[in-house]
Short mmCIF file of C-alpha atoms and ligand atoms in Angstrom, two decimals:
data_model
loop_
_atom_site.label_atom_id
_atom_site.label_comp_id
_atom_site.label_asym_id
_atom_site.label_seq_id
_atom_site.Cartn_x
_atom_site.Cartn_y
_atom_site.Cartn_z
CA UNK A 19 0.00 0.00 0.00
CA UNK A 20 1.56 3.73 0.75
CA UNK A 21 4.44 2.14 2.73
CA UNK A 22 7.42 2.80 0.71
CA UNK A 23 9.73 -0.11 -0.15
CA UNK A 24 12.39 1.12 1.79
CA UNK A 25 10.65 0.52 5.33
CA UNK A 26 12.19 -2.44 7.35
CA UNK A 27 10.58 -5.88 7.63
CA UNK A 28 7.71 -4.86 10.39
CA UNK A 29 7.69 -1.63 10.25
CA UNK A 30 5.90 1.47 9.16
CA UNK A 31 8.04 4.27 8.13
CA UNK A 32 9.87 4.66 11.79
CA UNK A 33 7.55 2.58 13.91
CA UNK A 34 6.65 -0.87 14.79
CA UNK A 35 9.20 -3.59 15.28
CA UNK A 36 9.72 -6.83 17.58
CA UNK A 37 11.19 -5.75 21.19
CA UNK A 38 11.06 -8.72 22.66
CA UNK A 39 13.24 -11.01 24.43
CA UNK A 40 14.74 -13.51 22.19
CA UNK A 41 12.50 -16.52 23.59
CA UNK A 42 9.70 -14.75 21.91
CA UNK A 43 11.71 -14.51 18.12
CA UNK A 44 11.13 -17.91 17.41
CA UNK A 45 7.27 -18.07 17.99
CA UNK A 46 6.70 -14.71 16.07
CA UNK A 47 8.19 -16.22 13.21
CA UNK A 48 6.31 -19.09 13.80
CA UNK A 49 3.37 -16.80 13.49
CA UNK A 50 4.63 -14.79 10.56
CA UNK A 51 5.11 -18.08 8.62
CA UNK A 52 1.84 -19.86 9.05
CA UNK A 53 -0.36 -16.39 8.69
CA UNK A 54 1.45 -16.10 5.01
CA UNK A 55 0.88 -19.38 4.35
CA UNK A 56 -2.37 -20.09 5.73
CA UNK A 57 -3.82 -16.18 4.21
CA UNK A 58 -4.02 -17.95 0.82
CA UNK A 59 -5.20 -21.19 1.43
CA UNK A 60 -8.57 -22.16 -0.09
CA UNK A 61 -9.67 -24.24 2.56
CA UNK A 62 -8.28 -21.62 5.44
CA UNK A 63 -10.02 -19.02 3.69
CA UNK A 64 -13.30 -20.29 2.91
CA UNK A 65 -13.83 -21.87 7.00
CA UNK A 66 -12.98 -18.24 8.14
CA UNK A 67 -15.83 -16.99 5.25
CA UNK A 68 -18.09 -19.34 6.86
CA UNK A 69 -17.28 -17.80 10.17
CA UNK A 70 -17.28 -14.30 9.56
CA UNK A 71 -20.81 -14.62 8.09
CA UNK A 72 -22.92 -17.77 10.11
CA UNK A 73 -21.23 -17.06 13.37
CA UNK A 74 -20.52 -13.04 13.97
CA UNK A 75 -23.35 -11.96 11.79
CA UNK A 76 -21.29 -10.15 8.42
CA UNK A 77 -21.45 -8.53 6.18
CA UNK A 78 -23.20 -5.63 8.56
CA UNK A 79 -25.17 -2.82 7.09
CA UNK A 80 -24.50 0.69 6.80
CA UNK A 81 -27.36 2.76 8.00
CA UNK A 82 -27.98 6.45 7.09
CA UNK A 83 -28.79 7.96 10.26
CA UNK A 84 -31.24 10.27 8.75
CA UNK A 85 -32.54 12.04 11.95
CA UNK A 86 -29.24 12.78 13.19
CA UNK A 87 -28.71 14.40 9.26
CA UNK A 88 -31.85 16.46 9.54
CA UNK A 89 -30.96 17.84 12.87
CA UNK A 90 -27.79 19.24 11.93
CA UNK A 91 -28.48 20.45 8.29
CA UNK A 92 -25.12 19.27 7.30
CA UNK A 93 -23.16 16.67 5.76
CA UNK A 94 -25.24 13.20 5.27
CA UNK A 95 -24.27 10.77 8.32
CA UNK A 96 -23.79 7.17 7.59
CA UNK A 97 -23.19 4.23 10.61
CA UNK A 98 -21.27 1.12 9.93
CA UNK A 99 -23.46 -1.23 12.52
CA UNK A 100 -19.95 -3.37 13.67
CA UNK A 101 -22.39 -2.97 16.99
CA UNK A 102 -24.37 -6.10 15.22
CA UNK A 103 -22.06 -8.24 15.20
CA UNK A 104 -22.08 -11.23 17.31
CA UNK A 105 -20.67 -10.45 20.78
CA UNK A 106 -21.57 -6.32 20.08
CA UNK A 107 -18.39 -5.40 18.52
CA UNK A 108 -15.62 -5.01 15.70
CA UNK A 109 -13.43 -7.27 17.81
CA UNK A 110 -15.13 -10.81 16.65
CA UNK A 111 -13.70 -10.26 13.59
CA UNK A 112 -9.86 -10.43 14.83
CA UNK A 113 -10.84 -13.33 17.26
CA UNK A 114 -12.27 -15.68 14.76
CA UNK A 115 -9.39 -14.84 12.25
CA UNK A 116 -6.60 -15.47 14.92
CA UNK A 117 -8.33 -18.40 17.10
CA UNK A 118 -8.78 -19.93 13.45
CA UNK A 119 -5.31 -19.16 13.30
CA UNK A 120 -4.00 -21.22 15.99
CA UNK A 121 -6.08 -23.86 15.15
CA UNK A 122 -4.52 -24.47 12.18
CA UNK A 123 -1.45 -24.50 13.11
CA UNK A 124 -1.91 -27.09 15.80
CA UNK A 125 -2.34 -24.71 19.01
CA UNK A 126 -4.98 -26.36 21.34
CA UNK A 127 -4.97 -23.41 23.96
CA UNK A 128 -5.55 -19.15 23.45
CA UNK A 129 -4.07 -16.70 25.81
CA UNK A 130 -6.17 -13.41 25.56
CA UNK A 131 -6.21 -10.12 27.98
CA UNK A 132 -8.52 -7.81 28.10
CA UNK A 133 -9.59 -4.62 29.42
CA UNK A 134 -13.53 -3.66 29.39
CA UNK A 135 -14.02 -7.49 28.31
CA UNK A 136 -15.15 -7.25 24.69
CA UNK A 137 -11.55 -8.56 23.34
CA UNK A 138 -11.84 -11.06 26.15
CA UNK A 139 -15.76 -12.16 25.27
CA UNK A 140 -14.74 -12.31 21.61
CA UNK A 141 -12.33 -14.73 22.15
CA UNK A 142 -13.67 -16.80 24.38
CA UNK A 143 -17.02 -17.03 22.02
CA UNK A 144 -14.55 -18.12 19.08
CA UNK A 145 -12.21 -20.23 21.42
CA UNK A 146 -15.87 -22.27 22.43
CA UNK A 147 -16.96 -22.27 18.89
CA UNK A 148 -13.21 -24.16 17.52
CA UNK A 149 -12.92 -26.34 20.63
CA UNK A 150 -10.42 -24.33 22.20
CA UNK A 151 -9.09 -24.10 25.63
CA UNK A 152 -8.65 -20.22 26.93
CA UNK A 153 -7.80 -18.45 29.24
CA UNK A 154 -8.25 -14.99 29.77
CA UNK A 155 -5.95 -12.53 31.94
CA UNK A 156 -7.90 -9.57 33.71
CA UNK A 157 -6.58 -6.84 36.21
CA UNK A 158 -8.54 -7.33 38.92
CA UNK A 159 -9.92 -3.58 39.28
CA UNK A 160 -10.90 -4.34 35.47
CA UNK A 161 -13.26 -7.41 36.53
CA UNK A 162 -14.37 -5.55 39.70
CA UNK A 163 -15.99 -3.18 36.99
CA UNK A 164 -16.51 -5.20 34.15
CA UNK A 165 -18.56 -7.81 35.89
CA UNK A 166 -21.57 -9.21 33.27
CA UNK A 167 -18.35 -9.40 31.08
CA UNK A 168 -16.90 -11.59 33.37
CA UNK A 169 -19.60 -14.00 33.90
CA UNK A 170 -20.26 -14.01 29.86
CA UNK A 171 -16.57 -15.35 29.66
CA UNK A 172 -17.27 -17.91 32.34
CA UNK A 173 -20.14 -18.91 30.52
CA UNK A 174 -18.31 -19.32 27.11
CA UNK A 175 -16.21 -21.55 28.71
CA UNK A 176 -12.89 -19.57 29.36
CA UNK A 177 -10.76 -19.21 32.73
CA UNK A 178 -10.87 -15.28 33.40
CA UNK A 179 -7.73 -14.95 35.65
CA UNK A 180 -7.89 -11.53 37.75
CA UNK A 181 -4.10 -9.75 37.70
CA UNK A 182 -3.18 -7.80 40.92
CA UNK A 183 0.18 -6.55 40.01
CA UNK A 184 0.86 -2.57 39.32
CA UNK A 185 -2.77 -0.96 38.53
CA UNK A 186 -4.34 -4.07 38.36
CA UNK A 187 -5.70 -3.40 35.19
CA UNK A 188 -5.09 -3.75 31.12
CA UNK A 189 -1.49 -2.89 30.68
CA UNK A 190 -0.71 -5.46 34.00
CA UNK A 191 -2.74 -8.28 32.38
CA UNK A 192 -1.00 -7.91 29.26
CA UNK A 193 2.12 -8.55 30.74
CA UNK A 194 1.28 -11.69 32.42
CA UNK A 195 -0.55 -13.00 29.35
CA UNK A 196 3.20 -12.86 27.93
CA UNK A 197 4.18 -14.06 30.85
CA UNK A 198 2.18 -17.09 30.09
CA UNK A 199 2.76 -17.11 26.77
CA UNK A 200 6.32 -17.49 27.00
CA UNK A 201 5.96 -20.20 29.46
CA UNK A 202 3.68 -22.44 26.74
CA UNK A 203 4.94 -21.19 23.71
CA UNK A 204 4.52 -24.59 21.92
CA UNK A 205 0.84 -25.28 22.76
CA UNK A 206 -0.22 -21.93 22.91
CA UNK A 207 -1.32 -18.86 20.46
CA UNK A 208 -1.65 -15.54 22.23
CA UNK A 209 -4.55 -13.63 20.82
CA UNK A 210 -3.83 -10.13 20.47
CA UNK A 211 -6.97 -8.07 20.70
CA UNK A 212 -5.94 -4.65 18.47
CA UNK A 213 -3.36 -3.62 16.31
CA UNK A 214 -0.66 -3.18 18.67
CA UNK A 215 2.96 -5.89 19.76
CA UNK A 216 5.49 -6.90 18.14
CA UNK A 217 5.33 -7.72 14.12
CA UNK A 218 3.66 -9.64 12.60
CA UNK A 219 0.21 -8.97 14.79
CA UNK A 220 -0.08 -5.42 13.95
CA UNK A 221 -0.65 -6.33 10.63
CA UNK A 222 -2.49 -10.26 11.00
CA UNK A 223 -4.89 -8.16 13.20
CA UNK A 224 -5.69 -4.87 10.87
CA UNK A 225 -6.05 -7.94 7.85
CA UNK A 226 -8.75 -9.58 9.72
CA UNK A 227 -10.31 -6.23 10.69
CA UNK A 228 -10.24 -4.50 7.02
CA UNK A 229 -13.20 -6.03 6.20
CA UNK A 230 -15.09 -3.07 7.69
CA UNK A 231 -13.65 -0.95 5.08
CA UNK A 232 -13.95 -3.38 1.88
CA UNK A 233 -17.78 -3.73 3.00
CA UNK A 234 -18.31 -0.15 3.54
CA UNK A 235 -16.25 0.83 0.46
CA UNK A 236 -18.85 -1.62 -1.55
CA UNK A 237 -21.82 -0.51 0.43
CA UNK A 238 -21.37 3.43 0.25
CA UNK A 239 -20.72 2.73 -3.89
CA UNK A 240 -23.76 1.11 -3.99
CA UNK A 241 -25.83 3.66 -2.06
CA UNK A 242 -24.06 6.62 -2.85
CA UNK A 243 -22.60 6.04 -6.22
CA UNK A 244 -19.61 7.93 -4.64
CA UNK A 245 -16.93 7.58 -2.12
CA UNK A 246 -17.35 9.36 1.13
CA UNK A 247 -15.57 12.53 1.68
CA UNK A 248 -14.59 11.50 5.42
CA UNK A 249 -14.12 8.36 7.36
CA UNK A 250 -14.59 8.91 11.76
CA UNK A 251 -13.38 6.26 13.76
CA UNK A 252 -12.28 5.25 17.78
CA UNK A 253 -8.87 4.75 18.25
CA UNK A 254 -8.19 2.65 21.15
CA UNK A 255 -5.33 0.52 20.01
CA UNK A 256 -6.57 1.26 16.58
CA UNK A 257 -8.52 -1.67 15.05
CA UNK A 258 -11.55 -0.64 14.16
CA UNK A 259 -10.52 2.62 12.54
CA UNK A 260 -7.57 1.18 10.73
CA UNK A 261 -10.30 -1.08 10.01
CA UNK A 262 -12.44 0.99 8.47
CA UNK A 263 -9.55 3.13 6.88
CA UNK A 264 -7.94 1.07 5.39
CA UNK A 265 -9.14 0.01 1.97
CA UNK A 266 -9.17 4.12 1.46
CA UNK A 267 -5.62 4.97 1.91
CA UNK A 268 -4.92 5.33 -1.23
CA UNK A 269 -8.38 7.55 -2.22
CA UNK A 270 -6.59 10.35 -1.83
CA UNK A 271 -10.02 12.87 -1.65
CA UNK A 272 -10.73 10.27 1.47
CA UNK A 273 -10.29 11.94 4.61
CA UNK A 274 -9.43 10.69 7.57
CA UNK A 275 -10.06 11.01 11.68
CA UNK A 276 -9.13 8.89 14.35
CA UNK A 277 -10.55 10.17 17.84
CA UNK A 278 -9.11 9.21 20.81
CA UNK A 279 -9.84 9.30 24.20
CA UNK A 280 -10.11 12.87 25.74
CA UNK A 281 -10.50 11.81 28.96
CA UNK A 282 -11.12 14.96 31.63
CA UNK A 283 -9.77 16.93 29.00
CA UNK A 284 -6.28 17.36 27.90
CA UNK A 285 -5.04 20.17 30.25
CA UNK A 286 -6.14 17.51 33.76
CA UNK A 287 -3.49 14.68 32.37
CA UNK A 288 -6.29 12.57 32.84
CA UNK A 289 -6.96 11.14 28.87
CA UNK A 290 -5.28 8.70 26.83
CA UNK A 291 -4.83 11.23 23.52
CA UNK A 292 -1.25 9.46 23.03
CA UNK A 293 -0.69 11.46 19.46
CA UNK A 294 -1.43 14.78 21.76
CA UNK A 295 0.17 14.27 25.02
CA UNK A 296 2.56 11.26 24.31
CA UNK A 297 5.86 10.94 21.80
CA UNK A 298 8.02 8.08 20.32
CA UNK A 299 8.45 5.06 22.88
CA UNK A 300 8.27 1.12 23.11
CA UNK A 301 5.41 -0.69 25.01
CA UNK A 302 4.42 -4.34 24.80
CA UNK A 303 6.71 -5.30 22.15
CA UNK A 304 6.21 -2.30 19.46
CA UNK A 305 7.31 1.59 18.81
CA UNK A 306 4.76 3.76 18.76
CA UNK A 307 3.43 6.93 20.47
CA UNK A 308 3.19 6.26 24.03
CA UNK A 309 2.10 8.16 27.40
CA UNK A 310 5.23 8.58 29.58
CA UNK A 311 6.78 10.71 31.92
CA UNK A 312 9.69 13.07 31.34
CA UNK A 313 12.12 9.47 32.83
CA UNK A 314 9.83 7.46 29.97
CA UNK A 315 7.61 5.86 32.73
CA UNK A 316 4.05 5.13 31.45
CA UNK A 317 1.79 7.39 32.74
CA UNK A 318 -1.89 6.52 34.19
CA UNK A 319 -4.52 7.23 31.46
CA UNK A 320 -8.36 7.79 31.56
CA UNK A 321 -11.38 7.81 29.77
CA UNK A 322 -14.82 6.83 30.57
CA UNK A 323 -14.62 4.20 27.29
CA UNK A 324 -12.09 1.40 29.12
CA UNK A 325 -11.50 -0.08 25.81
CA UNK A 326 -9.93 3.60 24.75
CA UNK A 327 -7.98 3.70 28.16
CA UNK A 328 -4.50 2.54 26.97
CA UNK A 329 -1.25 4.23 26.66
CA UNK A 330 -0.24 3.51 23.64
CA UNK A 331 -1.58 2.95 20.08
CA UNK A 332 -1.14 0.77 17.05
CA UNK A 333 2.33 1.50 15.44
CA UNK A 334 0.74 2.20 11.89
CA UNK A 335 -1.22 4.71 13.20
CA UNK A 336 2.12 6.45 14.30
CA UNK A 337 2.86 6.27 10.69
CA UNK A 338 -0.03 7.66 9.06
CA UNK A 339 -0.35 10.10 11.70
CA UNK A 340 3.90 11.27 10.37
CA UNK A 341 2.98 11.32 6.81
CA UNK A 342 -0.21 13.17 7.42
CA UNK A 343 -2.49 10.89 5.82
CA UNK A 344 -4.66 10.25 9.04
CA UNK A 345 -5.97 13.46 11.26
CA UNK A 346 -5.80 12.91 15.08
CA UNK A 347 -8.15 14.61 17.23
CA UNK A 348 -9.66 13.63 21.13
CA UNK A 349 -13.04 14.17 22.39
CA UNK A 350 -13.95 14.56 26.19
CA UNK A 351 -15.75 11.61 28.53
CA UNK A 352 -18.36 14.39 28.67
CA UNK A 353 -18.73 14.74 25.31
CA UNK A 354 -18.79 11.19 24.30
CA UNK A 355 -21.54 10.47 26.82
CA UNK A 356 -23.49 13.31 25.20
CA UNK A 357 -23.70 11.71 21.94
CA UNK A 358 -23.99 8.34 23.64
CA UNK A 359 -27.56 9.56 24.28
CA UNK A 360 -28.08 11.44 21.73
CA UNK A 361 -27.51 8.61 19.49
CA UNK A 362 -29.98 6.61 21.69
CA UNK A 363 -32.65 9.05 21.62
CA UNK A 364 -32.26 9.83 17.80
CA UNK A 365 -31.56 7.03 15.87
CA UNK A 366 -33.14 4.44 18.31
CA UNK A 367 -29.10 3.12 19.02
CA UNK A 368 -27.05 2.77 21.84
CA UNK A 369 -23.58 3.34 20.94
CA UNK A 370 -20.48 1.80 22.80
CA UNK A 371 -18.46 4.59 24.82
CA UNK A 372 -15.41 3.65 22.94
CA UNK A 373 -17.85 4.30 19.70
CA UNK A 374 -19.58 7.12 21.26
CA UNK A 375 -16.18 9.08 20.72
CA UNK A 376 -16.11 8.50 17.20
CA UNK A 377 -20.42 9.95 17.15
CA UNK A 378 -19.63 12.84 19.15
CA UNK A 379 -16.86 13.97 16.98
CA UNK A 380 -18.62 12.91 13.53
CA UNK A 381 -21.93 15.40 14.59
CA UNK A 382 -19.78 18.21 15.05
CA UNK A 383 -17.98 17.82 11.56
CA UNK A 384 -21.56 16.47 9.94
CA UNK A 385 -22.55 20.12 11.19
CA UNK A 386 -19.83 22.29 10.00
CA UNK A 387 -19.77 20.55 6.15
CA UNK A 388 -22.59 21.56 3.24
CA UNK A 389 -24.82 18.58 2.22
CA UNK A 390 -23.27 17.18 -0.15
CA UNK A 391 -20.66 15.68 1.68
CA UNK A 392 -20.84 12.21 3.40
CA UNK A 393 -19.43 11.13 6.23
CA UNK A 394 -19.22 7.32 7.42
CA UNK A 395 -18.82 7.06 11.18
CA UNK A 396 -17.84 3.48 12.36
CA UNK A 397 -20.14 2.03 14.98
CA UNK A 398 -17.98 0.31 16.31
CA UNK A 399 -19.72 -1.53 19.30
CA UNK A 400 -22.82 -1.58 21.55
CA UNK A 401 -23.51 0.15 24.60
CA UNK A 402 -25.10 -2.35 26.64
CA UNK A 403 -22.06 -3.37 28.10
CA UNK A 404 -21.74 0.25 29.23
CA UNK A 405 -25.47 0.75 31.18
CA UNK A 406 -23.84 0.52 34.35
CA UNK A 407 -21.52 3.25 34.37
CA UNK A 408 -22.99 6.19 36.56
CA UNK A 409 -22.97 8.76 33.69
CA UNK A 410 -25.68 10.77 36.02
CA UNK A 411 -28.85 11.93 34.45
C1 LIG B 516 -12.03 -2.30 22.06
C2 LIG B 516 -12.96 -1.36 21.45
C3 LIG B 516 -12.52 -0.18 20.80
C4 LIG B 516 -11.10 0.27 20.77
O1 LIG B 516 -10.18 -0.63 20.22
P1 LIG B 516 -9.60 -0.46 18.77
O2 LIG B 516 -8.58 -1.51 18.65
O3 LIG B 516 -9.02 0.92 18.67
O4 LIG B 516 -10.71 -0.63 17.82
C5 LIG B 516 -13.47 0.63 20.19
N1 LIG B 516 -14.80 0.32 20.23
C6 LIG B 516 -15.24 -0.80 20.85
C7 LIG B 516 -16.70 -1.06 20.86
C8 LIG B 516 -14.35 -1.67 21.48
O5 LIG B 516 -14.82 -2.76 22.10
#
């Protein structure tokens, strides 16, 4: 695609890479290997098909959220419903890709971590559906708050283990899970829930998620007879919008937005906007733009969404946000939760926080634009997960 030729094996432009310790080398190649081989087999291909449309519920609409569009007398607002999916988000589509993965090449047992729980539902919903063993690492302040999650894991199957190292939440379980992983390397796969470790997964996971864009590409052709002059995604790690994005990179008249996590706005230090308040740095296994102190210690991050609350972010992202191609903005809790409702009471949906980021940002461009423009916002989960947040009235 845009990268140039010159870029090293696993990365983009400056960032990416495996930094790892060297146990881990072997197994990544592992990975690498099978993933080319196994992307273009028939048989591989066709059982992951069967998947992606019987089991999580694709290809899933886009929906012209034509209340929202008459409100705001702007540019025409179109949702890609990922929130239809089986399990309420984008992330089934990485789970059943990779859990298909390591069933093919002989791995009886996923490791998974996961924050809110949707990467960690996801995977155990796949892991039950292959006959798979998993196990899923939690900080334990993450299943204190996460708790239907929890038992939906339990159900499915899986072995939810709570983490009470450090802040006893995502960035601790992640580090056991490689903990683990390490220690089973031979019977294990771990599942990697966004774009984000060392190469290859950044780019196994945004191939099994850029089937949000090739649908929506098709679907906005079809109904539109026209690409759409912006794209508006969440950027946790970065799945869903790279996602979404990527099938456009090179429609240059495409814009872009990824819109992170705002937090208590930029000025408290309380957000996880790593592209405003973060620079260069390694976490879990990958450069990228990270949120560290002035000695390069991570720093705490917020935001109401938990599966937004991370410190760093997918390395490609770091690229397209050098070259320009991708805009970077951040949009408060507050502001997210505002178009969390108004998204409920006008269009009859209730957004995912994490998603609700991407809405809140998408109205206020959809407002500023004539009507002729389009704008595709990507939907990226459901909110029920999120009803028992106090958000107050
Ligand atoms: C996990 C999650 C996100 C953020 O993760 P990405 O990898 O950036 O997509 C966004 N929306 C929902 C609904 C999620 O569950």
């Amino acid at each position: 695609m845009i990268k140039s030729k010159k870029d090293k094996k696993g990365y983009f432009g400056d960032f990416g890479g495996q930094f790892v310790p060297e146990t881990l080398m072997t197994p990544l190649k592992e990975l690498e290997d099978s993933y080319i081989k196994l992307w273009r087999d028939k048989r591989f291909k066709a059982e992951l098909d069967e998947m992606l449309s019987g089991f999580a519920g694709r290809p899933t609409p886009i929906y012209f959220a034509g209340n929202l569009t008459d409100q705001l007398n702007g540019a025409k607002i179109y949702l890609k419903r990922e929130d239809l999916t089986h399990t309420g988000a984008h992330k089934i589509n990485n789970a059943a890709g990779q859990a298909l993965l390591a069933k093919y090449m002989g791995k009886k047992r996923i490791i998974a971590e996961t924050g809110a729980g949707q990467h960690g539902v996801a995977t155990s919903a796949v892991s039950a559906a292959l006959g798979l063993e998993c196990v899923v690492y939690m900080g334990a302040v993450d299943m204190e708050r996460q708790q239907p999650n929890v038992k939906r894991m339990q159900l499915l199957g899986a072995k939810v283990i709570p983490v009470n190292s450090g802040s006893k939440t995502l960035k601790d379980a992640i580090n056991e899970a490689i903990r683990d992983w390490v220690t089973n390397i031979r019977t294990s796969h771990y599942l990697i829930g966004s774009v984000l470790g060392p190469h290859p997964y950044p780019i196994i996971v945004r191939n099994f998620q850029r089937v949000i864009g090739t649908e929506a590409k098709k679907q906005i052709l079809q109904k539109e007879k026209r690409l759409p002059d912006y794209l508006v995604a969440s950027i946790g790690g970065g799945s869903n919008s790279i996602g979404l994005f990527y099938d456009f990179l090179n429609d240059n008249k495409v814009r872009m937005i990824g819109v992170e996590a705002g937090g208590r706005g930029i000025k408290s230090g309380k957000h996880a906007a790593r592209f405003t308040g973060g620079r260069p740095g390694i976490l879990h296994g990958t450069l990228s733009y990270v949120l560290q102190d002035k000695f390069g210690q991570i720093t705490e991050t917020h935001s109401v969404a938990a599966g937004l609350d991370y410190p760093s972010v997918g390395p490609e992202h770091a690229y397209l946000h050098s070259i320009g191609r991708v805009q970077y903005t951040s949009v408060t809790d507050k502001e997210a939760i505002e178009a969390f409702r108004l998204l409920s009471e006008m269009e009859g949906i209730i957004p995912a926080f994490e998603s609700a980021h991407a809405i809140a940002y998408g109205l206020k461009l959809a407002g500023k634009l004539p009507k002729n423009k389009i704008i595709i916002i990507n939907l990226s989960g459901r909110g029920d997960k999120d009803l028992l947040t106090n958000i107050g009235k």
